[in-house]
Tab-separated table of C-alpha atoms in Angstrom:
chain	number	residue	atom	x	y	z
G	370	MET	CA	-39.999	-16.750	-32.661
G	371	THR	CA	-39.740	-16.206	-36.421
G	372	LEU	CA	-36.278	-14.730	-35.883
G	373	VAL	CA	-35.209	-17.728	-33.796
G	374	ARG	CA	-36.574	-20.197	-36.367
G	375	GLY	CA	-34.793	-18.422	-39.235
G	376	ALA	CA	-31.557	-18.246	-37.275
G	377	LEU	CA	-31.745	-21.957	-36.471
G	378	ALA	CA	-32.151	-22.771	-40.150
G	379	ALA	CA	-29.187	-20.568	-41.059
G	380	LEU	CA	-26.946	-22.067	-38.380
G	381	ARG	CA	-27.308	-25.517	-39.891
G	382	SER	CA	-24.857	-24.384	-42.538
G	383	ARG	CA	-21.326	-25.285	-41.483
G	384	TRP	CA	-19.897	-22.002	-42.811
G	385	VAL	CA	-22.520	-19.917	-41.025
G	386	ARG	CA	-21.810	-21.764	-37.768
G	387	TRP	CA	-18.099	-21.018	-37.919
G	388	GLY	CA	-18.761	-17.441	-39.003
G	389	PHE	CA	-21.138	-16.928	-36.080
G	390	LEU	CA	-18.630	-18.470	-33.667
G	391	ALA	CA	-15.811	-16.282	-34.980
G	392	ALA	CA	-17.961	-13.141	-34.689
G	393	ALA	CA	-19.017	-13.972	-31.114
G	394	ILE	CA	-15.448	-14.716	-30.008
G	395	GLY	CA	-14.218	-11.579	-31.760
G	396	LEU	CA	-16.765	-9.370	-29.986
G	397	ALA	CA	-15.929	-10.904	-26.603
G	398	ILE	CA	-12.189	-10.408	-27.148
G	399	TRP	CA	-12.827	-6.856	-28.382
G	400	TYR	CA	-14.611	-6.107	-25.099
G	401	VAL	CA	-11.695	-7.485	-23.071
G	402	LEU	CA	-9.040	-5.608	-25.069
G	403	GLY	CA	-11.078	-2.423	-24.901
G	404	ASN	CA	-10.783	-2.530	-21.107
G	405	ARG	CA	-7.171	-3.681	-20.838
G	406	GLU	CA	-6.133	-0.437	-19.124
G	407	ALA	CA	-8.685	-1.042	-16.359
G	408	LEU	CA	-7.301	-4.558	-15.915
G	409	ALA	CA	-3.764	-3.244	-15.661
G	410	ARG	CA	-4.772	-0.617	-13.075
G	411	ALA	CA	-6.639	-3.175	-10.983
G	412	ALA	CA	-3.697	-5.585	-11.111
G	413	THR	CA	-1.529	-2.979	-9.393
G	414	ASP	CA	-4.102	-2.411	-6.624
G	415	LEU	CA	-4.985	-6.056	-5.888
G	416	SER	CA	-2.848	-8.713	-4.266
G	417	GLY	CA	-2.096	-11.950	-6.091
G	418	ALA	CA	-4.436	-13.846	-3.767
G	419	GLU	CA	-7.263	-11.374	-4.459
G	420	VAL	CA	-6.789	-11.702	-8.223
G	421	VAL	CA	-6.943	-15.511	-8.008
G	422	LEU	CA	-10.015	-15.381	-5.768
G	423	VAL	CA	-11.830	-12.992	-8.142
G	424	VAL	CA	-11.188	-15.333	-11.086
G	425	VAL	CA	-12.209	-18.461	-9.137
G	426	LEU	CA	-15.432	-16.821	-7.956
G	427	GLY	CA	-16.167	-15.720	-11.527
G	428	ALA	CA	-15.815	-19.313	-12.722
G	429	LEU	CA	-17.990	-20.552	-9.855
G	430	TYR	CA	-20.704	-18.036	-10.778
G	431	VAL	CA	-20.796	-19.266	-14.377
G	432	TRP	CA	-20.856	-22.859	-13.071
G	433	CYS	CA	-23.946	-22.102	-10.940
G	434	THR	CA	-25.607	-20.581	-14.016
G	435	LEU	CA	-24.803	-23.735	-15.989
G	436	LEU	CA	-26.315	-25.958	-13.277
G	437	ALA	CA	-29.495	-23.843	-13.172
G	438	TRP	CA	-29.958	-24.275	-16.939
G	439	ARG	CA	-29.121	-27.989	-16.688
G	440	ALA	CA	-31.802	-28.419	-13.990
G	441	VAL	CA	-34.397	-26.837	-16.305
G	442	LEU	CA	-33.353	-29.002	-19.249
G	443	ALA	CA	-33.517	-32.173	-17.135
G	444	ASP	CA	-36.988	-31.240	-15.908
G	445	LEU	CA	-38.117	-30.782	-19.513
G	446	GLY	CA	-36.985	-34.323	-20.312
G	447	SER	CA	-33.354	-34.109	-21.474
G	448	PRO	CA	-30.945	-34.789	-18.594
G	449	LEU	CA	-27.368	-34.225	-19.698
G	450	SER	CA	-24.117	-35.407	-18.178
G	451	LEU	CA	-21.882	-32.645	-16.876
G	452	ARG	CA	-19.565	-33.199	-19.832
G	453	SER	CA	-22.344	-32.726	-22.389
G	454	ALA	CA	-23.805	-29.817	-20.422
G	455	VAL	CA	-20.478	-27.964	-20.514
G	456	ALA	CA	-20.173	-28.650	-24.255
G	457	VAL	CA	-23.613	-27.175	-24.986
G	458	PHE	CA	-23.689	-24.367	-22.437
G	459	GLY	CA	-20.093	-23.235	-22.928
G	460	VAL	CA	-20.492	-22.632	-26.645
G	461	SER	CA	-23.996	-21.174	-26.363
G	462	GLN	CA	-22.894	-18.426	-23.971
G	463	LEU	CA	-20.808	-16.810	-26.685
G	464	GLY	CA	-24.124	-15.786	-28.245
G	465	LYS	CA	-24.539	-13.235	-25.447
G	466	TYR	CA	-21.886	-11.083	-27.047
G	467	VAL	CA	-23.771	-10.721	-30.324
G	468	PRO	CA	-26.392	-7.905	-30.198
G	469	GLY	CA	-30.010	-9.065	-30.332
G	470	GLY	CA	-30.571	-10.946	-27.082
G	471	VAL	CA	-31.556	-14.292	-28.696
G	472	TRP	CA	-28.297	-15.715	-30.024
G	473	ASN	CA	-27.398	-17.751	-26.950
G	474	VAL	CA	-30.821	-19.425	-27.260
G	475	VAL	CA	-30.205	-20.099	-30.940
G	476	ALA	CA	-26.730	-21.487	-30.284
G	477	ALA	CA	-27.942	-23.726	-27.441
G	478	ALA	CA	-30.633	-25.200	-29.680
G	479	GLU	CA	-28.198	-25.985	-32.468
G	480	VAL	CA	-25.358	-27.327	-30.304
G	481	GLY	CA	-27.807	-29.279	-28.124
G	482	ALA	CA	-29.137	-31.079	-31.209
G	483	GLY	CA	-25.744	-32.727	-31.526
G	484	HIS	CA	-26.260	-34.218	-28.055
G	485	GLY	CA	-29.691	-35.645	-28.715
G	486	VAL	CA	-31.684	-32.709	-27.325
G	487	PRO	CA	-34.614	-31.603	-29.524
G	488	ARG	CA	-34.093	-28.031	-30.714
G	489	SER	CA	-37.419	-26.833	-29.359
G	490	ARG	CA	-36.555	-28.252	-25.931
G	491	SER	CA	-33.100	-26.622	-25.957
G	492	ALA	CA	-34.592	-23.257	-26.861
G	493	ALA	CA	-37.320	-23.601	-24.229
G	494	SER	CA	-34.811	-24.580	-21.517
G	495	MET	CA	-32.577	-21.585	-22.209
G	496	LEU	CA	-35.527	-19.180	-22.197
G	497	VAL	CA	-36.859	-20.626	-18.932
G	498	ALA	CA	-33.395	-20.508	-17.338
G	499	VAL	CA	-33.058	-16.850	-18.328
G	500	ALA	CA	-36.512	-16.098	-16.895
G	501	VAL	CA	-35.498	-17.791	-13.637
G	502	SER	CA	-32.344	-15.652	-13.558
G	503	VAL	CA	-34.336	-12.464	-14.124
G	504	ALA	CA	-36.850	-13.279	-11.394
G	505	SER	CA	-34.281	-14.441	-8.854
G	506	GLY	CA	-31.982	-11.527	-9.696
G	507	ALA	CA	-34.729	-8.978	-9.130
G	508	ALA	CA	-35.684	-10.764	-5.890
G	509	VAL	CA	-32.092	-10.729	-4.580
G	510	GLY	CA	-31.893	-7.061	-5.501
G	511	ALA	CA	-35.147	-6.334	-3.680
G	512	VAL	CA	-33.834	-8.000	-0.509
G	513	ALA	CA	-30.741	-5.797	-0.697
G	514	LEU	CA	-32.701	-2.557	-1.211
G	515	PRO	CA	-32.744	-1.582	2.495
G	516	PHE	CA	-28.951	-1.343	2.280
G	517	VAL	CA	-29.021	0.858	-0.814
G	518	SER	CA	-29.270	4.626	-0.413
G	519	ALA	CA	-32.636	6.063	-1.392
G	520	GLY	CA	-32.868	6.947	-5.032
G	521	ALA	CA	-29.529	5.331	-5.920
G	522	LEU	CA	-31.050	3.306	-8.717
G	523	GLY	CA	-32.815	6.295	-10.194
G	524	ALA	CA	-34.499	5.438	-13.469
G	525	TRP	CA	-33.569	1.757	-13.074
G	526	SER	CA	-35.635	1.146	-9.923
G	527	TRP	CA	-38.399	-0.350	-12.087
G	528	VAL	CA	-36.248	-3.491	-12.447
G	529	VAL	CA	-37.122	-4.481	-8.867
G	530	TRP	CA	-40.856	-4.189	-9.502
G	531	ALA	CA	-40.591	-6.459	-12.539
G	532	ALA	CA	-39.889	-9.412	-10.230
G	533	PRO	CA	-43.539	-10.190	-9.261
G	534	VAL	CA	-44.572	-10.254	-12.936
G	535	VAL	CA	-41.792	-12.663	-13.874
G	536	VAL	CA	-42.501	-14.851	-10.819
G	537	LEU	CA	-46.137	-15.122	-11.908
G	538	VAL	CA	-45.066	-16.165	-15.399
G	539	LEU	CA	-42.719	-18.791	-13.900
G	540	ALA	CA	-45.533	-20.645	-12.102
G	541	PRO	CA	-45.591	-24.027	-13.937
G	542	PRO	CA	-49.303	-23.846	-14.930
G	543	VAL	CA	-48.668	-20.480	-16.633
G	544	LEU	CA	-45.171	-21.276	-17.852
G	545	ASN	CA	-46.140	-24.553	-19.530
G	546	ARG	CA	-48.937	-22.849	-21.435
G	547	LEU	CA	-46.560	-20.154	-22.670
G	548	ILE	CA	-43.961	-22.735	-23.725
G	549	GLY	CA	-46.651	-24.742	-25.535
G	550	SER	CA	-47.833	-21.665	-27.424
G	551	ALA	CA	-44.281	-20.696	-28.401
G	552	VAL	CA	-43.489	-24.220	-29.616
G	553	ARG	CA	-46.638	-24.311	-31.736
G	554	LEU	CA	-45.647	-21.009	-33.357
G	555	THR	CA	-42.418	-22.613	-34.537
G	556	GLY	CA	-44.343	-25.482	-36.103
G	557	ARG	CA	-42.812	-28.140	-33.828
G	558	ALA	CA	-44.417	-30.841	-31.717
G	559	ALA	CA	-45.442	-29.977	-28.163
G	560	LEU	CA	-42.956	-30.645	-25.356
G	561	GLU	CA	-43.432	-34.101	-23.872
G	562	HIS	CA	-42.366	-33.107	-20.344
G	563	PRO	CA	-43.775	-29.910	-18.808
G	564	MET	CA	-41.923	-27.992	-16.110
G	565	THR	CA	-42.606	-29.067	-12.529
G	566	TRP	CA	-42.402	-27.184	-9.255
G	567	GLY	CA	-39.439	-29.353	-8.215
G	568	GLY	CA	-37.455	-28.582	-11.352
G	569	LEU	CA	-38.221	-24.889	-11.017
G	570	ALA	CA	-37.106	-24.933	-7.366
G	571	ARG	CA	-33.779	-26.598	-8.241
G	572	ALA	CA	-33.101	-24.089	-11.012
G	573	THR	CA	-33.999	-21.176	-8.742
G	574	ALA	CA	-31.730	-22.448	-5.947
G	575	TRP	CA	-28.733	-22.630	-8.313
G	576	SER	CA	-29.594	-19.222	-9.743
G	577	VAL	CA	-29.735	-17.566	-6.308
G	578	ALA	CA	-26.461	-19.273	-5.381
G	579	GLY	CA	-24.975	-17.761	-8.534
G	580	TRP	CA	-26.063	-14.253	-7.575
G	581	LEU	CA	-24.512	-14.627	-4.123
G	582	VAL	CA	-21.236	-15.889	-5.609
G	583	ALA	CA	-21.182	-13.027	-8.130
G	584	GLY	CA	-21.823	-10.588	-5.292
G	585	LEU	CA	-18.978	-12.138	-3.319
G	586	GLN	CA	-16.672	-11.726	-6.318
G	587	LEU	CA	-17.548	-8.040	-6.640
G	588	TRP	CA	-17.248	-7.595	-2.850
G	589	VAL	CA	-13.702	-9.030	-2.824
G	590	LEU	CA	-12.771	-6.918	-5.823
G	591	CYS	CA	-14.129	-3.724	-4.266
G	592	ALA	CA	-12.446	-4.524	-0.940
G	593	GLY	CA	-9.102	-4.515	-2.731
G	594	LEU	CA	-9.949	-1.018	-3.983
G	595	GLY	CA	-10.912	0.393	-0.582
G	596	LEU	CA	-14.430	-0.865	0.220
G	597	PRO	CA	-14.906	-1.814	3.907
G	598	LEU	CA	-15.923	-5.453	4.435
G	599	THR	CA	-19.304	-5.278	6.189
G	600	VAL	CA	-22.702	-6.950	5.853
G	601	ARG	CA	-24.041	-3.783	4.247
G	602	THR	CA	-21.351	-3.663	1.581
G	603	PHE	CA	-21.855	-7.355	0.759
G	604	ALA	CA	-25.573	-6.661	0.332
G	605	LEU	CA	-24.700	-3.755	-1.956
G	606	ALA	CA	-22.417	-5.950	-4.046
G	607	ALA	CA	-24.765	-8.954	-4.315
G	608	GLY	CA	-27.971	-6.981	-4.758
G	609	GLY	CA	-26.363	-4.468	-7.072
G	610	TRP	CA	-24.882	-7.141	-9.329
G	611	ALA	CA	-28.194	-9.029	-9.534
G	612	LEU	CA	-30.126	-5.869	-10.402
G	613	ALA	CA	-27.481	-4.769	-12.893
G	614	TRP	CA	-27.555	-8.133	-14.704
G	615	THR	CA	-31.354	-8.022	-14.883
G	616	ALA	CA	-31.341	-4.496	-16.288
G	617	GLY	CA	-28.633	-5.409	-18.791
G	618	PHE	CA	-30.561	-8.441	-19.994
G	619	LEU	CA	-33.731	-6.439	-20.517
G	620	PHE	CA	-31.756	-3.875	-22.535
G	621	VAL	CA	-31.315	-6.361	-25.382
G	622	VAL	CA	-29.520	-4.092	-27.866
G	623	ALA	CA	-26.367	-4.092	-25.715
G	624	PRO	CA	-24.156	-7.195	-26.163
G	625	ALA	CA	-24.273	-9.095	-22.850
G	626	GLY	CA	-25.717	-5.956	-21.231
G	627	ALA	CA	-22.465	-4.038	-21.698
G	628	GLY	CA	-22.748	-0.449	-20.506
G	629	VAL	CA	-26.126	-0.848	-18.789
G	630	ARG	CA	-24.835	-3.166	-16.075
G	631	GLU	CA	-21.871	-0.910	-15.408
G	632	LEU	CA	-24.197	2.083	-15.047
G	633	VAL	CA	-26.508	0.377	-12.535
G	634	LEU	CA	-23.669	-1.114	-10.478
G	635	ALA	CA	-21.830	2.186	-10.324
G	636	ALA	CA	-25.027	3.851	-9.044
G	637	VAL	CA	-25.461	1.232	-6.297
G	638	LEU	CA	-21.827	1.368	-5.165
G	639	ALA	CA	-21.487	5.162	-5.395
G	640	GLY	CA	-22.274	5.766	-1.731
G	641	ALA	CA	-19.746	3.241	-0.427
G	642	LEU	CA	-16.840	3.589	-2.851
G	643	PRO	CA	-15.364	6.591	-4.705
G	644	ALA	CA	-16.750	6.830	-8.225
G	645	PRO	CA	-13.446	6.032	-10.024
G	646	ALA	CA	-12.866	2.952	-7.857
G	647	ALA	CA	-16.473	1.782	-8.323
G	648	ALA	CA	-16.197	2.163	-12.093
G	649	LEU	CA	-12.915	0.246	-12.094
G	650	ALA	CA	-14.362	-2.605	-9.994
G	651	VAL	CA	-17.380	-2.933	-12.266
G	652	LEU	CA	-15.269	-3.033	-15.423
G	653	VAL	CA	-12.813	-5.569	-14.031
G	654	SER	CA	-15.618	-7.832	-12.820
G	655	ARG	CA	-17.197	-7.814	-16.286
G	656	VAL	CA	-13.897	-8.434	-18.046
G	657	VAL	CA	-13.098	-11.368	-15.756
G	658	LEU	CA	-16.501	-12.920	-16.450
G	659	THR	CA	-15.986	-12.425	-20.184
G	660	LEU	CA	-12.680	-14.277	-19.935
G	661	VAL	CA	-14.412	-17.046	-17.980
G	662	ASP	CA	-17.089	-17.297	-20.704
G	663	LEU	CA	-14.335	-17.635	-23.307
G	664	ALA	CA	-12.659	-20.347	-21.236
G	665	PHE	CA	-15.934	-22.281	-20.864
G	666	ALA	CA	-16.534	-21.933	-24.596
G	667	GLY	CA	-13.062	-23.289	-25.326
G	668	VAL	CA	-13.647	-26.303	-23.088
G	669	GLY	CA	-17.101	-26.762	-24.603
G	670	LEU	CA	-15.688	-26.764	-28.146
G	671	LEU	CA	-13.078	-29.358	-27.198
G	672	LEU	CA	-15.668	-31.608	-25.560
G	673	ALA	CA	-18.074	-31.227	-28.475
G	674	ARG	CA	-15.314	-32.107	-30.941
G	675	ARG	CA	-14.302	-35.198	-28.980
G	676	GLY	CA	-17.920	-36.261	-28.697
G	677	SER	CA	-18.443	-35.965	-32.448
G	678	ARG	CA	-15.326	-38.030	-33.116
G	679	GLN	CA	-16.550	-40.780	-30.785
G	680	ARG	CA	-19.906	-40.891	-32.568
G	681	GLU	CA	-18.246	-41.272	-35.987
């Protein structure tokens, strides 16, 4: 929490804000350009309709993630219009591409302050939304395990067993105590509105929907590269993506889980798709989602700028 508090103080400088934004965008673009050959190879193997569908599903996945976070924030006492939510969430997601694992939380707190959301509440909402994603992702992965070949996950199988621990932490009586303790450590006033079971259920529903959409995106992408379209392969795609995201998040030193997620997904898909094709599908999926994050950030910056002009 000391790191978050110091980062928040630093980001109140206009020059630091723009420097942080430039660094985050630069790292995201660097990731895309670093995988441009994979994109070119996939473009030759996929039909135009498949390419469009993969991009649309990527955008829909990010939209579900946004709505899950928005449900948490509303439950904590700061309901935002969709316009304001896109402005805050879009910019904050660029923080994922900066190593450290906390920068999207920091960015959400600072950008949210411009929309009347207390910084402590913004930070708490992002942390809770991430915890919901981790728990629901591990749960979706656990449901898909019967379709995964034994031992495919190898050293990463522990991600599935982390789900019960995170679910316990997400129970509102436990969660509200943890949030209260974290807020007190930052020297801020306690949150006026604790999380409720209803708010948690809404956030979880959107999060699970996001995992299924992400799995569908990967499924379509892999089908264009030779994967048969069956219930088993959809389970592999959805469960594998959810587990890979969870593992990547927990490996905080990798920007946006880069490398870790590819490793886990390749292991899950190895039995159903040749290794080169699986690696290509994983890379393309990640690059598409990075481009979607950049697009959401661009829209968020435009909306935030218009909002600030209207308030002047």
